[in-house]
XYZ file of C-alpha atoms in Angstrom:
207
model
C 0.262 -0.060 -0.043
C 1.274 3.391 -0.791
C 0.594 6.749 0.527
C 0.824 10.027 -1.141
C 2.635 12.949 0.686
C 2.551 16.435 0.139
C 5.787 18.298 -0.809
C 5.534 20.207 2.620
C 5.416 17.267 4.821
C 8.492 15.296 2.825
C 10.582 18.527 3.149
C 10.795 18.752 6.777
C 9.304 16.665 9.614
C 6.213 17.422 11.226
C 6.218 20.459 13.547
C 9.829 21.648 12.781
C 9.684 25.303 11.924
C 9.926 26.440 8.303
C 13.403 27.347 6.943
C 13.558 31.548 6.871
C 15.641 33.285 4.178
C 16.512 36.357 2.862
C 14.621 39.261 4.675
C 12.613 37.376 6.646
C 15.401 35.644 8.252
C 16.999 39.035 8.579
C 13.831 40.688 10.254
C 13.877 37.982 12.992
C 17.517 38.027 13.641
C 17.275 42.061 14.127
C 14.028 41.549 16.131
C 15.868 39.435 18.476
C 19.011 41.625 18.941
C 16.714 44.508 20.214
C 14.580 41.500 22.308
C 17.780 40.457 23.969
C 19.293 43.999 24.325
C 16.697 45.092 26.270
C 16.926 41.849 28.168
C 20.362 41.320 28.855
C 21.931 44.249 28.371
C 24.919 45.654 25.800
C 27.853 43.904 27.984
C 25.840 40.817 28.040
C 24.671 40.824 24.563
C 26.387 38.004 22.324
C 25.911 37.364 18.848
C 25.550 33.275 19.829
C 22.729 34.440 22.041
C 21.182 36.616 19.300
C 21.191 33.587 16.974
C 19.538 31.238 19.625
C 16.739 34.014 20.403
C 16.267 34.156 16.436
C 16.172 30.187 16.589
C 18.951 30.298 13.668
C 22.904 29.155 13.772
C 25.370 31.863 14.684
C 26.852 31.500 10.984
C 23.839 32.920 9.597
C 24.270 35.959 11.796
C 27.658 36.485 11.081
C 27.304 36.236 7.412
C 25.219 39.130 7.497
C 26.726 41.199 10.532
C 30.374 41.097 11.522
C 29.891 42.376 14.942
C 27.280 42.911 17.300
C 28.008 46.704 17.033
C 27.213 46.334 13.263
C 24.212 44.350 14.048
C 23.145 46.380 16.557
C 23.292 49.623 14.980
C 20.918 48.313 11.931
C 18.509 47.150 14.358
C 17.885 50.376 16.079
C 18.324 52.196 12.792
C 15.391 50.509 11.091
C 13.346 49.656 14.234
C 13.269 52.849 16.045
C 9.677 54.321 15.564
C 9.230 57.630 13.566
C 8.023 60.818 15.849
C 5.681 61.408 12.813
C 4.403 65.188 12.259
C 4.467 68.101 14.739
C 1.035 68.190 17.041
C -0.887 71.071 16.102
C -3.711 71.385 18.919
C -3.853 75.541 18.910
C -1.985 75.702 22.106
C 1.844 75.550 22.929
C 1.422 73.749 26.215
C -1.014 71.295 24.730
C 1.437 70.477 21.847
C 4.168 69.961 23.922
C 2.734 67.710 26.108
C 1.373 65.587 23.303
C 5.173 65.686 21.575
C 6.496 64.568 25.163
C 4.239 61.620 25.267
C 5.223 60.608 22.027
C 8.830 60.620 22.825
C 8.324 58.637 25.783
C 6.721 56.190 23.757
C 9.220 55.713 21.756
C 11.731 55.612 24.284
C 9.877 52.705 25.874
C 9.219 50.804 22.707
C 11.081 47.735 22.030
C 13.619 49.632 19.921
C 13.506 52.341 22.748
C 14.600 49.923 25.424
C 17.371 48.437 23.629
C 18.777 52.253 22.948
C 18.442 52.908 26.269
C 20.761 49.933 27.355
C 23.190 50.846 24.814
C 23.244 54.413 26.296
C 23.508 52.808 29.984
C 26.462 50.257 29.261
C 28.128 51.123 26.106
C 31.374 52.697 27.409
C 33.672 51.626 24.714
C 34.791 54.566 22.924
C 34.496 53.233 19.468
C 31.377 51.646 20.087
C 29.691 54.781 21.616
C 31.110 57.326 18.695
C 29.486 54.447 16.209
C 26.017 55.063 18.065
C 26.104 58.630 18.317
C 25.585 59.403 14.856
C 22.650 57.042 14.829
C 21.228 58.457 18.054
C 21.312 62.286 16.359
C 19.697 61.166 13.413
C 16.740 58.986 14.735
C 16.402 60.676 18.024
C 17.753 64.358 18.313
C 17.328 66.050 15.348
C 14.059 64.769 14.697
C 12.727 65.847 18.051
C 14.330 69.003 17.805
C 12.577 69.421 14.186
C 9.184 68.736 15.697
C 10.011 70.923 18.479
C 10.811 73.788 16.286
C 7.641 73.828 14.423
C 5.727 73.993 17.755
C 7.560 76.756 18.995
C 7.753 78.728 15.458
C 3.571 78.324 15.606
C 3.787 79.612 19.423
C 5.362 82.667 18.125
C 2.734 83.114 14.941
C 0.100 83.294 17.437
C 1.938 85.189 20.187
C 2.094 82.467 22.991
C 5.808 82.593 22.706
C 8.282 85.328 22.575
C 10.492 85.719 19.170
C 13.981 85.126 20.719
C 13.036 81.570 22.153
C 13.437 80.241 18.517
C 16.961 78.931 19.675
C 18.731 75.890 19.228
C 19.425 75.662 22.911
C 16.167 76.003 23.626
C 15.052 73.095 21.459
C 17.811 70.837 23.024
C 16.014 71.080 26.745
C 13.247 68.118 26.084
C 15.175 65.782 24.755
C 18.367 66.737 26.715
C 16.150 66.215 29.955
C 14.376 63.176 28.703
C 17.729 61.212 28.173
C 19.332 62.766 31.125
C 16.864 61.787 33.847
C 16.168 58.115 32.170
C 20.239 57.433 31.909
C 21.175 59.220 35.058
C 18.305 59.017 37.351
C 16.338 56.278 36.172
C 13.077 58.326 35.650
C 10.110 56.652 34.068
C 8.664 59.825 32.634
C 5.319 59.595 34.025
C 2.633 61.679 33.137
C 3.069 63.951 36.117
C 7.138 64.227 35.325
C 6.086 65.178 31.622
C 3.496 67.761 33.057
C 6.234 69.025 35.316
C 8.722 69.430 32.533
C 6.348 71.314 30.495
C 4.548 73.638 33.224
C 8.363 74.126 35.124
C 10.846 74.439 32.479
C 9.229 74.991 29.126
C 6.252 76.952 29.404
C 8.211 79.658 31.387
C 11.327 79.501 29.144
C 9.106 80.135 26.325
C 6.382 82.477 27.784
C 5.894 85.895 26.041
């Protein structure tokens, strides 16, 4: 008696995971790198651990990235969420609150948690330099651009004095949020965000 089998059934044992190739496997490895970085931190992160989490061999990882620095940099570059367009709700205070909540959501996303692990632990000069440009391009400059739009709109409405449109002013929110997260372990609760806006930004901008 003969039985027929589908090609899929003969290709792999029942219950075995399907083989992944190309972009699908690369995305699984990048996701595993972010998960592992958030779970074990930068210093304990290994290519072997990432391969195991992605359920692939370490050779598949090394064929694509020669070091964990290269792998993590790409995972962060492709994974960090975009901040979108500047909020516009008719009030500088409301727009700043909404923007800070958006930044907080990005900070505590899976890629954001991974980035904070890098910031907390990555004290190698070469590695720190490698991630500096990525942080500026994906975190600092986008947040500054949105803050600039909010402030310039406030100036047009008469809420904000003209001289407040200064690069140092645009540094305040990202600098405070990164400093307090890294040095003070701040979770950026709603009350902390409100305090940042009401005690720092609104007095700084007020016409």
